[in-house]
Amino acid sequence: PILDALHRARSLTSDSDLGKHIDAKITEMETGAAEDRNESWGAWIQSNSKIGFVLGTGIELYLDGEKGVRGAAQGILYIVNEDYQSLADTMAALLPQMEKDAPWQVKQDIDPDQLPNLQFVNVVNSSGFYNLFPNNVVAESLPDDEEIVKQYGSVNLVFTNVQEAIAEAGETNYIINEFFITESVTPYRELMFKTNMTMTAAHELG
C-alpha cells in the first residue's frame, strides 16, 4: 500500500525536488539497500519543495539514553509554514553582520551556508513514533545517522502547528496565570506564541 501511494503521489507532482525524493524513497523501499537509503535521505535534505515527508521503518533516534530506543517506524507529511520560514531565513541572512556588530571582542566568522538547515513546517498527518500520546513531538532533527549527516547534512524540523495547538490547548494560559499578572499580559496573549517561535529560530540557528 505504501509503494502504491508513493507511485500515485509521484504521478501527481510536477515539483522536481519532491519528485526526486519520491523516486529515491521508492527505490529504497524496493531494494532495501543502505546506499539507496542514504540517497533517499540526501534527496530529502537537499529538497527545496514546499511539501515534504519522512517515511521509514527503522529511523535512527536519539532516545538511547532516555528510553533505550535506537530506531523506530515513523511517517509524517508536512507543508512549509511560509511566515515562520521567512522569519528564520531572514534571521540567518542577518547573522553574519550581527556577529560583526556585536559588542564582544572575540567574534566568529559565520558562514551562512554552514548554518543549520532550519525548516518551520505544518504537519498534515503523522504516524508511528510521532504519535506518543499523551505527549507530542514538537520538533525533530533528522537524520540521526552520522554517516548520512557527514555526506548530506541534516534538517531541523519545527512542527509549528503542533506547537501552536499545544499553546492554544492551555499552555499559554498556564504560563500567564502562573508567572504574570493576568490583566497586564492578556492583551498581548497572541504575541506569546509568535515570540516563542522567534526564540526557537534564534536558538536553532545558534
PDB file of C-alpha atoms in Angstrom:
ATOM      1  CA  PRO A   1       0.000   0.000   0.000  1.00  0.00           C
ATOM      2  CA  ILE A   2       2.819   2.443   0.793  1.00  0.00           C
ATOM      3  CA  LEU A   3       4.562   1.886  -2.516  1.00  0.00           C
ATOM      4  CA  ASP A   4       1.252   2.262  -4.355  1.00  0.00           C
ATOM      5  CA  ALA A   5       0.656   5.565  -2.556  1.00  0.00           C
ATOM      6  CA  LEU A   6       4.146   6.786  -3.427  1.00  0.00           C
ATOM      7  CA  HIS A   7       3.652   5.901  -7.093  1.00  0.00           C
ATOM      8  CA  ARG A   8       0.329   7.762  -7.114  1.00  0.00           C
ATOM      9  CA  ALA A   9       1.907  10.776  -5.467  1.00  0.00           C
ATOM     10  CA  ARG A  10       4.750  10.695  -7.996  1.00  0.00           C
ATOM     11  CA  SER A  11       2.273  10.745 -10.890  1.00  0.00           C
ATOM     12  CA  LEU A  12       0.547  13.813  -9.450  1.00  0.00           C
ATOM     13  CA  THR A  13       3.506  16.064  -8.628  1.00  0.00           C
ATOM     14  CA  SER A  14       5.259  18.430 -11.015  1.00  0.00           C
ATOM     15  CA  ASP A  15       7.671  19.573  -8.283  1.00  0.00           C
ATOM     16  CA  SER A  16      11.109  18.349  -9.343  1.00  0.00           C
ATOM     17  CA  ASP A  17      12.596  18.184  -5.820  1.00  0.00           C
ATOM     18  CA  LEU A  18       9.590  16.380  -4.372  1.00  0.00           C
ATOM     19  CA  GLY A  19       9.570  14.037  -7.357  1.00  0.00           C
ATOM     20  CA  LYS A  20      13.265  13.258  -6.858  1.00  0.00           C
ATOM     21  CA  HIS A  21      12.661  12.437  -3.203  1.00  0.00           C
ATOM     22  CA  ILE A  22       9.677  10.203  -4.012  1.00  0.00           C
ATOM     23  CA  ASP A  23      11.688   8.359  -6.670  1.00  0.00           C
ATOM     24  CA  ALA A  24      14.553   7.832  -4.228  1.00  0.00           C
ATOM     25  CA  LYS A  25      12.190   6.615  -1.487  1.00  0.00           C
ATOM     26  CA  ILE A  26      10.535   4.156  -3.890  1.00  0.00           C
ATOM     27  CA  THR A  27      13.944   2.767  -4.862  1.00  0.00           C
ATOM     28  CA  GLU A  28      14.969   2.490  -1.205  1.00  0.00           C
ATOM     29  CA  MET A  29      11.825   0.591  -0.286  1.00  0.00           C
ATOM     30  CA  GLU A  30      12.131  -1.727  -3.287  1.00  0.00           C
ATOM     31  CA  THR A  31      15.791  -2.620  -2.750  1.00  0.00           C
ATOM     32  CA  GLY A  32      16.334  -2.119   0.981  1.00  0.00           C
ATOM     33  CA  ALA A  33      19.965  -1.263   0.173  1.00  0.00           C
ATOM     34  CA  ALA A  34      21.908   1.032   2.506  1.00  0.00           C
ATOM     35  CA  GLU A  35      23.180   3.071  -0.461  1.00  0.00           C
ATOM     36  CA  ASP A  36      19.632   3.689  -1.628  1.00  0.00           C
ATOM     37  CA  ARG A  37      18.570   4.648   1.886  1.00  0.00           C
ATOM     38  CA  ASN A  38      21.375   7.207   2.047  1.00  0.00           C
ATOM     39  CA  GLU A  39      20.435   8.630  -1.355  1.00  0.00           C
ATOM     40  CA  SER A  40      16.824   8.886  -0.239  1.00  0.00           C
ATOM     41  CA  TRP A  41      17.845  10.919   2.801  1.00  0.00           C
ATOM     42  CA  GLY A  42      20.078  13.035   0.604  1.00  0.00           C
ATOM     43  CA  ALA A  43      17.208  13.819  -1.767  1.00  0.00           C
ATOM     44  CA  TRP A  44      15.072  14.874   1.215  1.00  0.00           C
ATOM     45  CA  ILE A  45      17.767  17.037   2.807  1.00  0.00           C
ATOM     46  CA  GLN A  46      18.539  18.823  -0.458  1.00  0.00           C
ATOM     47  CA  SER A  47      14.894  19.361  -1.400  1.00  0.00           C
ATOM     48  CA  ASN A  48      13.523  22.912  -1.646  1.00  0.00           C
ATOM     49  CA  SER A  49       9.941  21.761  -2.099  1.00  0.00           C
ATOM     50  CA  LYS A  50       7.156  23.342  -0.039  1.00  0.00           C
ATOM     51  CA  ILE A  51       5.808  19.838   0.580  1.00  0.00           C
ATOM     52  CA  GLY A  52       7.831  17.158   2.326  1.00  0.00           C
ATOM     53  CA  PHE A  53       7.576  13.800   4.033  1.00  0.00           C
ATOM     54  CA  VAL A  54       9.594  11.482   6.231  1.00  0.00           C
ATOM     55  CA  LEU A  55       8.985   7.758   5.989  1.00  0.00           C
ATOM     56  CA  GLY A  56      10.978   4.881   7.417  1.00  0.00           C
ATOM     57  CA  THR A  57      10.775   1.604   9.308  1.00  0.00           C
ATOM     58  CA  GLY A  58      13.901   2.000  11.431  1.00  0.00           C
ATOM     59  CA  ILE A  59      14.819   5.665  11.587  1.00  0.00           C
ATOM     60  CA  GLU A  60      17.756   6.316  13.909  1.00  0.00           C
ATOM     61  CA  LEU A  61      16.636   8.177  17.036  1.00  0.00           C
ATOM     62  CA  TYR A  62      18.323   9.948  19.926  1.00  0.00           C
ATOM     63  CA  LEU A  63      16.427   8.306  22.774  1.00  0.00           C
ATOM     64  CA  ASP A  64      19.115   5.767  23.624  1.00  0.00           C
ATOM     65  CA  GLY A  65      19.921   7.294  26.994  1.00  0.00           C
ATOM     66  CA  GLU A  66      16.314   8.096  27.893  1.00  0.00           C
ATOM     67  CA  LYS A  67      14.339   5.071  26.756  1.00  0.00           C
ATOM     68  CA  GLY A  68      16.859   2.738  25.180  1.00  0.00           C
ATOM     69  CA  VAL A  69      15.214   3.260  21.787  1.00  0.00           C
ATOM     70  CA  ARG A  70      17.641   3.260  18.859  1.00  0.00           C
ATOM     71  CA  GLY A  71      15.246   3.250  15.924  1.00  0.00           C
ATOM     72  CA  ALA A  72      11.558   3.476  15.129  1.00  0.00           C
ATOM     73  CA  ALA A  73       8.984   3.319  12.377  1.00  0.00           C
ATOM     74  CA  GLN A  74       7.542   6.733  11.673  1.00  0.00           C
ATOM     75  CA  GLY A  75       5.934   8.754   8.939  1.00  0.00           C
ATOM     76  CA  ILE A  76       4.987  12.396   8.552  1.00  0.00           C
ATOM     77  CA  LEU A  77       3.625  14.617   5.786  1.00  0.00           C
ATOM     78  CA  TYR A  78       4.087  18.371   6.098  1.00  0.00           C
ATOM     79  CA  ILE A  79       3.990  21.693   4.276  1.00  0.00           C
ATOM     80  CA  VAL A  80       6.341  24.605   4.870  1.00  0.00           C
ATOM     81  CA  ASN A  81       4.977  27.368   7.113  1.00  0.00           C
ATOM     82  CA  GLU A  82       5.762  30.348   4.884  1.00  0.00           C
ATOM     83  CA  ASP A  83       5.557  33.034   7.586  1.00  0.00           C
ATOM     84  CA  TYR A  84       7.928  31.478  10.104  1.00  0.00           C
ATOM     85  CA  GLN A  85      10.212  30.080   7.410  1.00  0.00           C
ATOM     86  CA  SER A  86      10.609  33.613   6.052  1.00  0.00           C
ATOM     87  CA  LEU A  87      11.457  34.798   9.565  1.00  0.00           C
ATOM     88  CA  ALA A  88      14.080  32.068  10.012  1.00  0.00           C
ATOM     89  CA  ASP A  89      15.634  32.744   6.595  1.00  0.00           C
ATOM     90  CA  THR A  90      15.818  36.477   7.332  1.00  0.00           C
ATOM     91  CA  MET A  91      17.473  35.863  10.693  1.00  0.00           C
ATOM     92  CA  ALA A  92      20.007  33.516   9.090  1.00  0.00           C
ATOM     93  CA  ALA A  93      20.891  36.104   6.472  1.00  0.00           C
ATOM     94  CA  LEU A  94      21.416  38.780   9.148  1.00  0.00           C
ATOM     95  CA  LEU A  95      23.570  36.661  11.473  1.00  0.00           C
ATOM     96  CA  PRO A  96      26.989  37.346   9.869  1.00  0.00           C
ATOM     97  CA  GLN A  97      26.551  41.127  10.123  1.00  0.00           C
ATOM     98  CA  MET A  98      25.018  40.874  13.585  1.00  0.00           C
ATOM     99  CA  GLU A  99      28.099  38.964  14.745  1.00  0.00           C
ATOM    100  CA  LYS A 100      30.388  41.638  13.278  1.00  0.00           C
ATOM    101  CA  ASP A 101      28.432  44.402  15.052  1.00  0.00           C
ATOM    102  CA  ALA A 102      28.218  42.539  18.371  1.00  0.00           C
ATOM    103  CA  PRO A 103      29.802  44.244  21.423  1.00  0.00           C
ATOM    104  CA  TRP A 104      32.022  41.311  22.404  1.00  0.00           C
ATOM    105  CA  GLN A 105      35.694  41.231  21.408  1.00  0.00           C
ATOM    106  CA  VAL A 106      36.087  37.647  20.245  1.00  0.00           C
ATOM    107  CA  LYS A 107      33.975  37.253  17.136  1.00  0.00           C
ATOM    108  CA  GLN A 108      33.218  34.286  14.930  1.00  0.00           C
ATOM    109  CA  ASP A 109      33.248  34.121  11.155  1.00  0.00           C
ATOM    110  CA  ILE A 110      29.755  32.934  10.330  1.00  0.00           C
ATOM    111  CA  ASP A 111      29.274  31.197   7.007  1.00  0.00           C
ATOM    112  CA  PRO A 112      25.543  31.253   6.148  1.00  0.00           C
ATOM    113  CA  ASP A 113      25.986  28.036   4.172  1.00  0.00           C
ATOM    114  CA  GLN A 114      27.127  26.260   7.346  1.00  0.00           C
ATOM    115  CA  LEU A 115      24.161  27.292   9.483  1.00  0.00           C
ATOM    116  CA  PRO A 116      21.592  24.642  10.455  1.00  0.00           C
ATOM    117  CA  ASN A 117      19.058  23.770   7.775  1.00  0.00           C
ATOM    118  CA  LEU A 118      16.063  25.020   9.745  1.00  0.00           C
ATOM    119  CA  GLN A 119      12.540  24.361   8.481  1.00  0.00           C
ATOM    120  CA  PHE A 120       9.322  25.572  10.087  1.00  0.00           C
ATOM    121  CA  VAL A 121       6.550  23.276   8.883  1.00  0.00           C
ATOM    122  CA  ASN A 122       2.875  22.490   9.481  1.00  0.00           C
ATOM    123  CA  VAL A 123       2.087  18.816   9.991  1.00  0.00           C
ATOM    124  CA  VAL A 124      -0.633  17.430   7.701  1.00  0.00           C
ATOM    125  CA  ASN A 125      -0.561  13.863   9.024  1.00  0.00           C
ATOM    126  CA  SER A 126       1.741  11.684  11.100  1.00  0.00           C
ATOM    127  CA  SER A 127       2.052   8.107  12.324  1.00  0.00           C
ATOM    128  CA  GLY A 128       4.303   5.741  14.218  1.00  0.00           C
ATOM    129  CA  PHE A 129       6.873   7.306  16.519  1.00  0.00           C
ATOM    130  CA  TYR A 130       5.300  10.749  16.107  1.00  0.00           C
ATOM    131  CA  ASN A 131       2.200   9.597  17.989  1.00  0.00           C
ATOM    132  CA  LEU A 132       3.456   9.442  21.569  1.00  0.00           C
ATOM    133  CA  PHE A 133       0.144  10.010  23.366  1.00  0.00           C
ATOM    134  CA  PRO A 134      -0.268  11.842  25.687  1.00  0.00           C
ATOM    135  CA  ASN A 135       2.891  13.647  24.558  1.00  0.00           C
ATOM    136  CA  ASN A 136       3.606  15.312  21.227  1.00  0.00           C
ATOM    137  CA  VAL A 137       6.716  15.515  19.080  1.00  0.00           C
ATOM    138  CA  VAL A 138       7.121  19.270  18.535  1.00  0.00           C
ATOM    139  CA  ALA A 139      10.442  19.263  16.662  1.00  0.00           C
ATOM    140  CA  GLU A 140      12.991  16.824  15.308  1.00  0.00           C
ATOM    141  CA  SER A 141      16.477  16.829  13.840  1.00  0.00           C
ATOM    142  CA  LEU A 142      16.931  14.286  11.061  1.00  0.00           C
ATOM    143  CA  PRO A 143      18.663  12.122  10.108  1.00  0.00           C
ATOM    144  CA  ASP A 144      20.397  10.988  13.271  1.00  0.00           C
ATOM    145  CA  ASP A 145      22.797   8.843  11.308  1.00  0.00           C
ATOM    146  CA  GLU A 146      26.369  10.125  11.422  1.00  0.00           C
ATOM    147  CA  GLU A 147      27.331   8.694   8.036  1.00  0.00           C
ATOM    148  CA  ILE A 148      24.462  10.446   6.255  1.00  0.00           C
ATOM    149  CA  VAL A 149      24.939  13.710   8.170  1.00  0.00           C
ATOM    150  CA  LYS A 150      28.601  13.841   7.131  1.00  0.00           C
ATOM    151  CA  GLN A 151      27.657  13.343   3.496  1.00  0.00           C
ATOM    152  CA  TYR A 152      24.496  15.457   3.190  1.00  0.00           C
ATOM    153  CA  GLY A 153      23.991  17.411   6.411  1.00  0.00           C
ATOM    154  CA  SER A 154      20.759  17.369   8.395  1.00  0.00           C
ATOM    155  CA  VAL A 155      17.460  19.211   8.780  1.00  0.00           C
ATOM    156  CA  ASN A 156      15.978  20.698  11.947  1.00  0.00           C
ATOM    157  CA  LEU A 157      12.198  20.445  11.648  1.00  0.00           C
ATOM    158  CA  VAL A 158       9.985  22.636  13.846  1.00  0.00           C
ATOM    159  CA  PHE A 159       6.364  21.456  13.837  1.00  0.00           C
ATOM    160  CA  THR A 160       4.765  24.894  14.056  1.00  0.00           C
ATOM    161  CA  ASN A 161       1.089  23.983  14.046  1.00  0.00           C
ATOM    162  CA  VAL A 162       1.632  21.229  16.629  1.00  0.00           C
ATOM    163  CA  GLN A 163       3.271  23.723  18.976  1.00  0.00           C
ATOM    164  CA  GLU A 164       0.516  26.255  18.311  1.00  0.00           C
ATOM    165  CA  ALA A 165      -2.165  23.661  19.094  1.00  0.00           C
ATOM    166  CA  ILE A 166      -0.467  22.858  22.410  1.00  0.00           C
ATOM    167  CA  ALA A 167      -0.312  26.571  23.231  1.00  0.00           C
ATOM    168  CA  GLU A 168      -3.977  27.075  22.386  1.00  0.00           C
ATOM    169  CA  ALA A 169      -4.974  23.972  24.352  1.00  0.00           C
ATOM    170  CA  GLY A 170      -3.885  25.613  27.587  1.00  0.00           C
ATOM    171  CA  GLU A 171      -0.117  26.058  27.744  1.00  0.00           C
ATOM    172  CA  THR A 172      -0.297  29.805  27.132  1.00  0.00           C
ATOM    173  CA  ASN A 173      -2.991  30.287  29.768  1.00  0.00           C
ATOM    174  CA  TYR A 174      -0.942  28.283  32.260  1.00  0.00           C
ATOM    175  CA  ILE A 175       2.131  30.436  31.672  1.00  0.00           C
ATOM    176  CA  ILE A 176       0.113  33.639  32.013  1.00  0.00           C
ATOM    177  CA  ASN A 177      -1.626  32.515  35.203  1.00  0.00           C
ATOM    178  CA  GLU A 178       1.491  31.068  36.800  1.00  0.00           C
ATOM    179  CA  PHE A 179       4.109  33.708  36.035  1.00  0.00           C
ATOM    180  CA  PHE A 180       2.427  37.006  35.142  1.00  0.00           C
ATOM    181  CA  ILE A 181      -0.177  39.465  36.325  1.00  0.00           C
ATOM    182  CA  THR A 182      -3.034  38.175  34.189  1.00  0.00           C
ATOM    183  CA  GLU A 183      -4.684  41.515  33.487  1.00  0.00           C
ATOM    184  CA  SER A 184      -1.471  43.099  32.243  1.00  0.00           C
ATOM    185  CA  VAL A 185      -0.469  40.254  29.911  1.00  0.00           C
ATOM    186  CA  THR A 186      -3.791  39.133  28.447  1.00  0.00           C
ATOM    187  CA  PRO A 187      -3.903  41.903  25.778  1.00  0.00           C
ATOM    188  CA  TYR A 188      -0.611  40.553  24.403  1.00  0.00           C
ATOM    189  CA  ARG A 189      -1.590  36.892  24.574  1.00  0.00           C
ATOM    190  CA  GLU A 190      -1.497  36.316  20.809  1.00  0.00           C
ATOM    191  CA  LEU A 191       2.067  37.636  20.676  1.00  0.00           C
ATOM    192  CA  MET A 192       3.367  34.979  23.065  1.00  0.00           C
ATOM    193  CA  PHE A 193       3.351  32.174  20.515  1.00  0.00           C
ATOM    194  CA  LYS A 194       4.954  34.369  17.847  1.00  0.00           C
ATOM    195  CA  THR A 195       7.649  35.358  20.338  1.00  0.00           C
ATOM    196  CA  ASN A 196       8.220  31.708  21.201  1.00  0.00           C
ATOM    197  CA  MET A 197       8.705  30.827  17.538  1.00  0.00           C
ATOM    198  CA  THR A 198      11.125  33.729  17.115  1.00  0.00           C
ATOM    199  CA  MET A 199      13.140  32.472  20.100  1.00  0.00           C
ATOM    200  CA  THR A 200      13.042  28.955  18.633  1.00  0.00           C
ATOM    201  CA  ALA A 201      14.534  30.217  15.374  1.00  0.00           C
ATOM    202  CA  ALA A 202      17.279  32.091  17.245  1.00  0.00           C
ATOM    203  CA  HIS A 203      18.040  29.020  19.352  1.00  0.00           C
ATOM    204  CA  GLU A 204      18.198  26.622  16.407  1.00  0.00           C
ATOM    205  CA  LEU A 205      20.432  28.959  14.407  1.00  0.00           C
ATOM    206  CA  GLY A 206      22.800  29.104  17.367  1.00  0.00           C
TER     207      GLY A 206
END
